XYZ file of C-alpha atoms in Angstrom:
679
model
C -0.004 0.011 -0.009
C 2.810 2.405 0.944
C 4.666 1.707 -2.360
C 1.607 2.511 -4.405
C 1.149 5.781 -2.469
C 4.773 6.786 -3.168
C 4.383 6.118 -6.915
C 1.311 8.257 -6.958
C 3.127 10.843 -4.864
C 5.826 11.334 -7.602
C 3.313 11.870 -10.383
C 1.157 14.589 -8.916
C 1.723 18.333 -8.675
C 3.514 20.119 -5.887
C 0.190 21.314 -4.486
C -1.179 17.834 -4.249
C 2.169 16.612 -2.908
C 1.831 18.864 0.117
C -1.766 17.636 0.761
C -0.700 13.978 0.584
C 2.189 14.544 3.020
C -0.312 15.992 5.472
C -2.621 12.975 4.964
C 0.178 10.468 5.502
C 1.180 12.241 8.698
C -2.387 11.892 10.015
C -2.562 8.165 9.119
C 0.788 7.368 10.745
C -0.200 9.292 13.862
C -3.461 7.369 14.026
C -1.709 3.984 13.661
C 0.687 4.848 16.506
C -2.269 5.898 18.653
C -3.888 2.496 18.269
C -1.158 0.847 20.397
C -0.827 3.593 22.909
C -2.127 3.254 26.433
C -5.544 4.790 27.141
C -6.202 5.820 30.715
C -9.752 5.026 31.831
C -10.139 8.347 33.536
C -13.820 7.967 34.434
C -13.003 4.763 36.334
C -9.788 5.718 38.099
C -9.379 7.683 41.341
C -6.560 8.700 43.625
C -6.964 5.274 45.280
C -6.323 1.779 43.956
C -8.413 0.311 41.129
C -7.596 -3.318 40.662
C -8.542 -6.519 38.752
C -10.838 -5.359 35.899
C -13.146 -7.961 34.440
C -15.326 -7.254 31.431
C -18.491 -8.903 30.156
C -18.574 -10.738 26.853
C -20.438 -7.891 25.123
C -17.970 -5.351 26.483
C -20.632 -3.152 28.129
C -20.020 -3.951 31.801
C -16.851 -3.946 33.865
C -16.358 -4.941 37.495
C -13.234 -4.233 39.530
C -12.071 -3.817 43.099
C -11.139 -0.522 44.707
C -10.378 0.860 48.152
C -11.695 4.296 47.312
C -14.121 4.055 50.276
C -11.575 2.625 52.713
C -11.799 -1.183 52.573
C -11.621 -3.052 49.302
C -15.022 -3.445 47.690
C -16.348 -4.441 44.296
C -17.559 -1.821 41.817
C -19.169 -1.818 38.402
C -19.300 0.540 35.447
C -21.471 0.477 32.329
C -20.305 1.575 28.871
C -22.888 3.614 26.956
C -23.562 3.569 23.229
C -20.934 6.308 22.711
C -18.303 4.115 24.279
C -17.966 6.078 27.523
C -17.761 4.377 30.925
C -20.173 5.463 33.644
C -19.154 6.613 37.096
C -18.341 3.438 39.072
C -20.912 2.337 41.655
C -20.781 -0.281 44.375
C -22.202 -3.636 43.433
C -25.609 -3.800 45.125
C -27.036 -6.717 47.119
C -25.181 -8.904 49.524
C -21.846 -9.251 47.817
C -20.242 -6.188 49.444
C -22.084 -6.511 52.762
C -21.267 -10.091 53.541
C -18.927 -10.924 56.417
C -17.396 -8.182 58.625
C -15.102 -5.201 58.242
C -11.945 -7.294 58.720
C -12.706 -9.521 55.713
C -10.782 -9.021 52.480
C -12.677 -9.305 49.194
C -11.203 -8.913 45.714
C -10.128 -10.372 42.406
C -13.557 -10.357 40.723
C -14.154 -12.411 37.594
C -17.425 -11.528 35.912
C -18.747 -14.533 34.015
C -19.003 -13.761 30.349
C -22.803 -14.090 30.471
C -22.902 -11.490 33.278
C -24.873 -13.792 35.641
C -22.089 -14.727 38.119
C -19.127 -13.100 39.805
C -16.294 -15.272 41.097
C -13.916 -13.698 43.597
C -11.738 -14.479 46.608
C -12.479 -13.520 50.200
C -11.319 -14.225 53.747
C -14.738 -14.776 55.297
C -15.001 -16.682 58.572
C -15.862 -20.339 58.203
C -13.802 -20.831 55.008
C -11.530 -23.740 54.300
C -8.367 -21.664 54.180
C -7.032 -18.150 54.782
C -8.710 -16.983 51.568
C -11.082 -19.070 49.510
C -12.867 -18.667 46.173
C -16.512 -17.636 46.310
C -19.226 -16.797 43.782
C -22.393 -14.704 43.783
C -25.317 -14.964 41.380
C -27.078 -11.953 39.887
C -30.604 -11.450 41.151
C -32.011 -8.780 38.898
C -29.959 -5.655 39.618
C -28.618 -7.132 42.881
C -26.035 -9.771 43.736
C -26.906 -12.718 45.949
C -25.291 -14.129 49.059
C -21.685 -15.259 48.415
C -21.207 -19.044 48.281
C -17.876 -20.812 48.892
C -17.082 -22.827 45.808
C -15.864 -25.496 48.169
C -13.412 -28.348 47.817
C -11.521 -29.367 45.839
C -10.882 -25.786 44.594
C -10.924 -24.061 47.958
C -8.486 -25.680 50.319
C -6.400 -25.018 53.438
C -4.014 -23.081 51.222
C -4.457 -19.662 49.722
C -6.569 -19.493 46.556
C -7.303 -16.257 44.780
C -8.082 -14.242 41.582
C -10.292 -16.736 39.777
C -11.103 -16.573 36.059
C -14.176 -18.436 34.758
C -14.211 -19.691 31.132
C -16.930 -18.571 28.749
C -18.372 -22.086 28.540
C -18.646 -22.304 32.364
C -16.658 -25.550 32.453
C -13.190 -24.348 33.586
C -12.012 -22.214 36.468
C -8.493 -20.817 36.499
C -7.027 -19.413 39.715
C -3.772 -18.965 41.607
C -2.566 -20.912 44.628
C 0.351 -19.932 46.859
C 3.588 -21.450 45.610
C 4.834 -23.622 48.476
C 8.318 -23.727 47.020
C 8.694 -19.969 47.174
C 7.073 -19.169 50.531
C 9.550 -16.326 51.144
C 8.416 -14.645 47.925
C 4.792 -14.044 48.878
C 4.108 -12.485 45.479
C 4.763 -15.734 43.610
C 1.964 -18.239 42.960
C 1.157 -21.372 40.966
C -1.530 -21.062 38.277
C -4.154 -23.801 38.578
C -7.231 -24.976 36.668
C -10.246 -27.124 37.571
C -12.784 -28.526 35.133
C -16.353 -29.659 35.656
C -17.364 -33.270 35.095
C -20.465 -34.404 33.170
C -22.609 -33.847 36.271
C -21.392 -30.259 36.696
C -19.102 -30.979 39.695
C -15.702 -29.324 39.948
C -12.864 -31.802 39.726
C -9.457 -31.829 41.423
C -7.422 -28.823 40.238
C -4.039 -29.270 38.652
C -1.183 -26.921 37.849
C -0.789 -25.548 34.356
C 2.320 -26.845 32.588
C 5.856 -25.736 33.296
C 6.042 -23.387 30.329
C 3.409 -21.298 32.129
C 4.358 -22.021 35.751
C 8.039 -21.130 35.883
C 8.028 -20.181 39.556
C 6.618 -16.694 39.940
C 3.231 -16.180 38.256
C 0.033 -14.276 39.043
C -3.424 -13.363 37.873
C -4.628 -15.901 35.241
C -7.196 -14.776 32.715
C -8.940 -16.953 30.146
C -10.359 -15.006 27.199
C -13.823 -15.422 25.669
C -12.523 -17.689 22.877
C -11.605 -20.177 25.629
C -8.170 -20.600 24.018
C -6.259 -17.436 24.649
C -4.814 -17.253 28.158
C -2.991 -14.219 29.562
C -1.103 -14.109 32.860
C 1.540 -12.077 34.716
C 4.987 -13.421 35.387
C 8.508 -12.365 36.376
C 11.021 -13.875 33.914
C 14.456 -13.102 32.552
C 13.149 -10.784 29.858
C 10.674 -8.832 31.975
C 11.185 -5.108 32.333
C 13.196 -4.137 35.406
C 12.221 -7.390 37.191
C 8.524 -6.457 37.296
C 5.500 -8.623 36.540
C 4.753 -8.455 32.802
C 1.930 -9.888 30.728
C 2.417 -13.118 28.744
C 0.017 -14.796 26.338
C -0.423 -18.445 25.368
C -3.017 -20.344 23.375
C -4.578 -23.607 24.446
C -4.051 -26.434 21.935
C -6.079 -29.012 23.832
C -5.184 -31.812 26.234
C -3.288 -29.421 28.520
C -0.978 -28.450 25.608
C -0.182 -24.749 25.204
C 1.870 -22.620 22.855
C 5.062 -21.020 24.083
C 4.404 -17.866 26.187
C 4.580 -14.645 24.176
C 5.665 -11.428 25.903
C 3.042 -8.777 25.226
C 5.417 -5.940 24.346
C 2.629 -3.616 23.277
C 1.125 -3.531 26.814
C 4.042 -4.186 29.182
C 5.637 -1.291 31.068
C 8.513 -0.865 33.530
C 5.895 -1.216 36.293
C 3.865 -4.292 37.246
C 1.260 -5.176 34.549
C -1.714 -7.253 35.620
C -5.202 -8.510 34.958
C -5.776 -8.683 31.169
C -9.463 -8.713 30.256
C -10.900 -8.843 26.729
C -14.499 -8.876 25.394
C -15.783 -11.046 22.572
C -15.046 -8.460 19.926
C -11.342 -8.910 20.864
C -10.140 -5.441 19.882
C -9.192 -3.836 23.225
C -7.462 -5.208 26.230
C -8.229 -3.844 29.706
C -5.568 -4.184 32.413
C -3.926 -2.888 35.558
C -0.664 -1.048 35.923
C 0.760 1.533 38.218
C 0.006 5.094 37.188
C 1.246 8.376 38.568
C 0.008 7.377 42.011
C -1.648 4.052 42.634
C -2.683 1.170 40.462
C -5.176 2.308 37.755
C -7.161 0.852 34.895
C -6.016 1.230 31.282
C -6.760 -0.144 27.870
C -4.777 -0.856 24.699
C -5.777 -1.568 21.126
C -4.685 -5.143 20.479
C -2.466 -5.729 17.391
C -4.279 -7.955 14.890
C -1.907 -10.915 15.152
C -2.251 -11.030 18.955
C -5.976 -10.846 19.239
C -8.018 -13.716 20.723
C -10.273 -15.325 18.220
C -13.391 -13.274 17.648
C -16.455 -15.099 18.991
C -20.145 -14.425 18.850
C -22.392 -13.643 21.796
C -25.675 -15.494 21.548
C -28.016 -13.678 23.899
C -31.541 -14.499 24.852
C -34.128 -15.226 27.557
C -35.642 -18.547 28.540
C -39.393 -18.247 29.258
C -42.481 -20.380 29.453
C -45.438 -19.956 27.093
C -46.731 -17.123 29.252
C -43.421 -15.203 28.918
C -42.470 -15.878 32.553
C -38.660 -16.075 32.877
C -37.297 -19.522 33.720
C -34.169 -20.850 35.370
C -32.840 -23.384 32.842
C -29.659 -25.233 32.006
C -28.303 -24.750 28.486
C -25.946 -27.300 27.007
C -24.282 -26.738 23.650
C -22.825 -29.744 21.805
C -20.960 -30.004 18.515
C -23.019 -30.979 15.488
C -22.460 -34.690 16.050
C -23.393 -34.251 19.712
C -20.391 -36.148 20.965
C -18.613 -33.214 22.573
C -19.955 -30.750 25.142
C -19.049 -27.196 24.113
C -20.757 -25.159 26.817
C -22.832 -25.839 29.910
C -24.391 -22.715 31.473
C -27.511 -21.807 33.435
C -29.875 -19.008 32.562
C -30.309 -16.363 35.272
C -32.789 -17.624 37.879
C -34.512 -14.222 38.192
C -34.869 -12.993 34.635
C -34.106 -16.076 32.492
C -31.311 -14.302 30.581
C -28.336 -16.117 29.099
C -25.299 -15.472 26.943
C -23.540 -18.209 24.990
C -20.086 -17.280 23.683
C -19.405 -19.366 20.561
C -17.268 -19.268 17.419
C -18.985 -19.586 14.044
C -20.395 -23.008 13.460
C -23.338 -25.424 13.724
C -24.265 -26.751 17.148
C -26.879 -28.767 18.920
C -28.599 -26.838 21.736
C -30.317 -28.640 24.660
C -32.347 -26.576 27.126
C -33.684 -28.153 30.348
C -35.791 -26.602 33.073
C -37.472 -28.338 35.957
C -41.172 -28.852 35.212
C -40.875 -28.280 31.488
C -40.321 -30.462 28.460
C -36.647 -30.264 27.357
C -36.000 -28.538 24.058
C -33.400 -29.576 21.499
C -32.663 -27.775 18.267
C -29.922 -26.997 15.806
C -28.089 -23.729 16.378
C -26.363 -22.206 13.338
C -24.109 -19.341 14.258
C -22.459 -17.038 11.677
C -20.545 -13.819 12.122
C -22.852 -10.818 11.563
C -21.798 -8.215 9.009
C -21.888 -5.588 11.685
C -20.495 -7.150 14.813
C -23.018 -7.517 17.588
C -24.926 -10.106 19.594
C -27.100 -12.752 17.981
C -30.493 -12.929 19.707
C -32.059 -16.250 20.462
C -35.007 -16.436 22.844
C -36.249 -19.872 23.969
C -39.759 -20.846 25.023
C -40.377 -24.043 26.963
C -43.614 -25.933 27.192
C -44.768 -26.854 30.716
C -44.855 -30.537 31.547
C -48.303 -32.094 31.572
C -48.444 -35.736 32.535
C -51.104 -38.242 33.471
C -51.358 -40.616 36.383
C -53.335 -43.677 35.487
C -54.455 -46.297 38.026
C -54.432 -49.972 37.018
C -56.137 -52.149 39.631
C -55.822 -55.946 39.838
C -57.404 -58.572 42.061
C -54.342 -59.876 43.879
C -55.852 -63.376 44.099
C -57.102 -63.862 40.563
C -55.035 -61.242 38.651
C -58.333 -60.073 37.199
C -58.330 -56.422 36.055
C -60.635 -54.283 38.128
C -62.395 -50.938 37.623
C -62.209 -48.997 40.868
C -65.424 -47.442 42.211
C -63.585 -44.334 43.354
C -60.107 -42.819 43.102
C -59.143 -39.975 45.448
C -55.935 -38.026 44.808
C -54.193 -35.544 47.162
C -51.314 -33.243 46.321
C -49.006 -33.910 49.266
C -47.447 -30.444 49.015
C -50.607 -28.628 50.116
C -53.158 -31.453 50.694
C -55.305 -30.144 47.874
C -57.590 -32.600 46.174
C -56.932 -33.360 42.515
C -59.790 -33.835 40.095
C -59.911 -37.307 38.527
C -61.405 -38.516 35.284
C -62.232 -42.191 35.537
C -59.010 -43.841 36.566
C -56.709 -40.973 35.518
C -55.651 -37.490 36.732
C -53.268 -34.701 35.682
C -49.873 -34.507 37.344
C -47.216 -31.803 37.554
C -43.467 -32.022 37.702
C -41.699 -32.295 41.086
C -44.980 -33.080 42.890
C -45.937 -36.028 45.053
C -49.410 -37.428 45.166
C -51.298 -39.805 47.445
C -53.852 -41.983 45.712
C -56.629 -43.828 47.500
C -58.266 -46.582 45.415
C -61.660 -47.897 46.582
C -63.815 -50.744 45.303
C -66.676 -52.540 46.948
C -65.584 -55.876 48.332
C -61.938 -54.861 48.491
C -59.841 -53.166 51.098
C -58.973 -49.555 50.223
C -55.393 -49.263 48.868
C -52.991 -46.338 49.248
C -50.358 -45.498 46.638
C -47.918 -42.635 46.182
C -46.620 -41.106 43.021
C -43.598 -38.855 42.691
C -43.233 -37.009 39.386
C -39.591 -36.145 38.685
C -38.931 -37.210 35.107
C -40.370 -35.124 32.310
C -39.471 -37.787 29.758
C -42.341 -39.837 31.115
C -45.807 -38.567 30.135
C -47.860 -41.419 31.534
C -47.250 -42.597 35.062
C -48.865 -45.991 35.697
C -49.986 -46.670 39.229
C -50.325 -50.448 39.530
C -52.293 -51.490 42.570
C -52.997 -54.972 43.855
C -56.434 -54.896 45.382
C -56.879 -57.291 48.270
C -60.451 -58.630 48.249
C -62.337 -58.605 51.485
C -63.099 -62.116 52.694
C -66.520 -63.537 51.820
C -69.319 -62.967 54.269
C -71.549 -66.025 54.725
C -75.016 -65.467 56.184
C -76.116 -68.695 57.846
C -79.919 -68.873 57.753
C -81.324 -71.715 59.952
C -84.654 -72.915 58.629
C -87.167 -75.732 58.829
C -86.498 -77.702 55.709
C -90.161 -78.078 54.791
C -91.756 -74.812 55.941
C -88.620 -72.631 55.473
C -89.432 -70.757 58.675
C -86.520 -69.552 60.806
C -85.702 -71.728 63.754
C -83.179 -71.262 66.635
C -80.144 -73.544 66.447
C -76.785 -74.286 68.028
C -74.231 -73.713 65.302
C -70.585 -74.838 64.943
C -68.340 -74.025 62.003
C -65.001 -75.768 61.453
C -62.471 -75.374 58.660
C -61.899 -78.806 57.128
C -58.302 -79.902 57.660
C -57.918 -77.736 60.673
C -58.727 -78.322 64.335
C -59.720 -74.691 64.777
C -63.380 -74.083 65.518
C -64.331 -70.749 63.860
C -67.717 -70.427 65.521
C -69.659 -72.217 68.192
C -72.836 -70.843 69.781
C -76.553 -70.562 69.902
C -78.298 -68.268 67.424
C -82.015 -67.401 67.224
C -81.798 -66.561 63.562
C -79.292 -65.438 60.849
C -75.602 -65.399 61.735
C -73.072 -63.645 59.505
C -69.484 -64.927 59.558
C -66.391 -63.810 57.585
C -64.683 -66.858 56.170
C -61.526 -67.347 54.107
C -61.116 -67.775 50.379
C -60.682 -71.175 48.754
C -61.529 -73.222 51.843
C -64.002 -75.925 52.773
C -65.954 -75.802 56.032
C -67.920 -78.281 58.132
C -71.218 -76.882 59.304
C -72.905 -78.501 62.352
C -76.374 -77.478 63.417
C -78.561 -78.699 66.293
C -82.111 -77.771 67.247
C -84.623 -79.484 69.477
C -86.974 -81.811 67.610
C -84.814 -81.516 64.471
C -82.447 -83.958 62.992
C -78.818 -83.195 63.599
C -77.310 -81.492 60.544
C -73.781 -81.902 59.319
C -72.851 -80.510 55.876
C -69.902 -79.087 53.917
C -69.725 -75.491 52.818
C -67.345 -75.308 49.836
C -65.660 -71.913 49.119
C -62.915 -73.407 46.974
C -63.857 -71.347 43.925
C -64.482 -68.092 45.809
C -61.653 -65.625 45.101
C -63.324 -62.300 45.659
C -65.621 -60.678 48.075
C -69.136 -62.076 48.100
C -72.152 -62.039 50.311
C -73.332 -65.625 50.409
C -76.758 -66.617 51.712
C -76.415 -70.107 53.039
C -79.613 -71.832 54.212
C -79.083 -74.299 57.071
C -82.040 -76.584 56.482
C -82.953 -78.877 59.368
C -85.319 -81.833 58.938
C -88.028 -82.259 61.567
C -87.370 -85.527 63.375
C -89.388 -88.490 62.103
C -88.689 -92.200 62.276
C -86.521 -93.313 59.367
C -84.613 -90.074 59.059
C -80.903 -90.692 58.640
C -77.615 -88.797 58.433
C -74.225 -89.967 57.131
C -71.356 -89.260 59.587
C -68.650 -88.474 56.976
C -65.926 -87.719 59.471
C -66.325 -90.930 61.533
C -63.413 -93.013 60.175
C -61.537 -96.209 60.969
C -58.208 -97.673 59.959
C -58.343 -100.355 57.271
C -59.855 -103.666 58.590
C -60.154 -102.167 62.109
C -62.986 -101.119 64.375
C -60.853 -98.588 66.368
C -62.023 -95.042 65.870
C -59.650 -92.535 64.279
C -59.136 -89.552 66.632
C -60.354 -87.265 63.826
C -63.823 -88.773 64.413
C -64.184 -87.386 67.893
C -65.465 -83.888 66.942
C -68.311 -85.204 64.852
C -69.279 -87.755 67.450
C -69.257 -84.979 70.078
C -71.844 -83.218 67.925
C -73.930 -86.445 67.789
C -73.758 -86.661 71.586
C -74.923 -83.072 71.870
C -77.820 -83.844 69.507
C -78.889 -86.752 71.697
C -78.869 -84.445 74.724
C -81.121 -82.034 72.839
C -83.541 -84.785 71.923
C -83.885 -87.185 74.864
C -86.955 -88.965 73.455
C -85.199 -90.463 70.471
C -84.045 -94.041 69.901
C -81.370 -94.126 67.190
C -79.468 -96.707 65.280
C -75.752 -96.425 64.531
C -75.435 -98.269 61.245
C -72.007 -99.215 59.850
C -71.339 -100.303 56.231
C -68.364 -101.706 54.325
C -67.327 -102.095 50.703
C -67.244 -105.525 49.030
C -63.581 -106.220 49.592
C -63.283 -109.375 51.711
C -65.845 -112.058 52.510
C -69.405 -111.323 53.275
C -69.138 -112.698 56.803
C -65.956 -110.806 57.530
C -67.469 -107.518 56.338
C -70.594 -108.117 58.393
C -68.556 -108.773 61.535
C -66.349 -105.720 60.851
C -69.339 -103.441 60.393
C -70.950 -104.659 63.577
C -67.763 -104.018 65.508
C -67.474 -100.521 64.032
C -71.074 -99.658 64.925
C -70.490 -100.865 68.448
C -67.310 -98.694 68.755
C -69.358 -95.633 67.950
C -72.040 -96.551 70.496
C -69.351 -97.192 73.128
C -67.826 -93.767 72.472
C -71.182 -92.037 72.839
C -71.980 -93.950 76.048
C -68.532 -92.994 77.405
C -69.489 -89.376 76.930
C -72.743 -89.861 78.892
C -75.299 -90.996 76.320
C -78.093 -93.355 77.444
C -77.177 -96.819 76.109
C -80.857 -97.796 75.999
C -81.441 -95.232 73.264
C -78.650 -96.519 71.083
C -78.673 -99.543 68.772
C -75.477 -100.697 67.070
C -75.963 -102.591 63.792
C -73.605 -103.628 61.043
C -74.850 -104.151 57.491
C -71.609 -105.276 55.911
C -71.597 -104.773 52.156
C -75.290 -105.345 51.442
C -76.467 -101.672 51.278
C -74.016 -99.934 48.951
C -74.767 -96.346 47.848
C -72.243 -96.386 45.015
C -70.384 -98.774 42.742
C -67.812 -101.072 44.301
C -65.924 -101.251 40.982
C -63.856 -98.123 41.596
C -62.016 -96.669 44.600
C -64.217 -93.575 44.910
C -67.374 -95.658 45.050
C -65.901 -98.070 47.576
C -64.907 -95.115 49.809
C -68.481 -93.827 49.720
C -69.790 -97.286 50.678
C -67.533 -97.435 53.745
C -69.650 -95.264 56.018
C -71.395 -94.796 59.381
C -74.991 -93.606 59.416
C -77.176 -92.179 62.134
C -80.831 -93.389 61.857
C -83.889 -92.423 63.863
C -85.748 -95.582 64.879
C -88.368 -94.209 67.185
C -89.580 -90.997 68.833
C -90.860 -91.792 72.349
């Protein structure tokens, strides 16, 4: 360009030559001015201004100053004309936390403007000075929070610098090997894991940490890193600024001495916005440390990145606290992981040109994923990208099953309570609407089944339908025993005994003038014994083997009025094979027979015993006679009148079933109770 200007210069007239000389002088003067130091007069005072940190869009700066006595944190806003406002104290709790003896400083404004990281000596910390952060709450700053281990430790940690993607924190830790040189530190970095937890910090490589370093600053491109160091080539043994670029995997370029910005004094705290044209820093002025800026030579500038700014809201435009994750196009590498501000939903993503996958998640809302194509605008400025999330709407659906039969049931009623406030939720059939992060108590009712309680916690927006599977336990069947005269069907008073077959337990024994309701078990068989004066003793089996759900069962206990010839088979009176000795299991039924005889003292009864056809006719007759006599003897031993009892064996001559199969022969082997006479 200069050669072409000189050629033109020789060809024009003397008058034009003078004008061009004047123009060249102006251009050269302007080029020199671009690398000259600019004093930020509106920010500086007669006191110390320290540690400038600028937002990604370059419109806000925070720094520390002792202009009011103790060190405090201040902010200044750049207007559209490029002028910085009068600094004001950061409002909220950040400057008022702790007591007057606490030191606070080294602010690092996150590039999205939503967090400030700093160091402080608050009581209760892990070391002398720890790293803290505060979140923006509208125009205020929230209560400082210790970042905690493993970053904060028993050692000194200070002057943090947060990366634009929110995943790395650089800071300095006291260099144990140079304890006598209290101004020398080791530069450290910690990275977040996939769950957002800070991992164990490690020292940056030796080409950066040569023994006496300070004040690390990572630039918005997340590659350019500037720090202060005392080295052989530094001016007059002072701290100068050095710049490296991150190559990945903890590999860095060789440190470059920033000759355009270094002075004979200490030079600290480089801070650059996304536009990457000016660097803001600290150096000693005429009096104390002040804030300055330089125009960055083109070849030394951090990569220019783009600020993607927006607000996360719901469909009603209410701001939301959300987590924004940016992945590469293949979605196999996380590029950025940042929250939106919890008060106004704002966010800033600092990204180079490219195509990305954006994932936005907020509690209680469906996650949103979309492609994000970022290109450099013709006129540099932020790219706006607002995000709306749809609130989560799920359903709870009750599925009820009979626990005994696995039959599907339709509940009669479903009651749902929101456990947070005990409010009742409207149901539609067996379903109801649910909200995220809520817990519900569900009561399921159905006639004949015990009410069941279930709880539902909704904490996964990827599930729209929440099935509540409930095993309904049926109430046991209720049997209404209705004692009646067999012929007239009129109700009669009885003595009733109920026994579960196969068990010695008597479930009921007592006198009842009419209906008696008992709750019995599923799938069982019961012996029913009934006595009433002038009625034949009743013994029958109640079979509930096929009952698997609640039922009300009307069971008529029909007693036959006593008449000569009436008979009853005593099914539970048993003998061993080819023996007349009573099995002990026979005693309960015979006790009922004895009780019947006591009720009806005017009766003469026959105890008739029968056999099958196995064996000779004479042997079977003798065996049956002996068995009949054993029954009579038992009854007499209990107190029965022997004159009212007749023992008779019939052998095999009166079968009631076929003797050609085992079941028939078992039925033929029996003892019967027959009324011979009513006195």
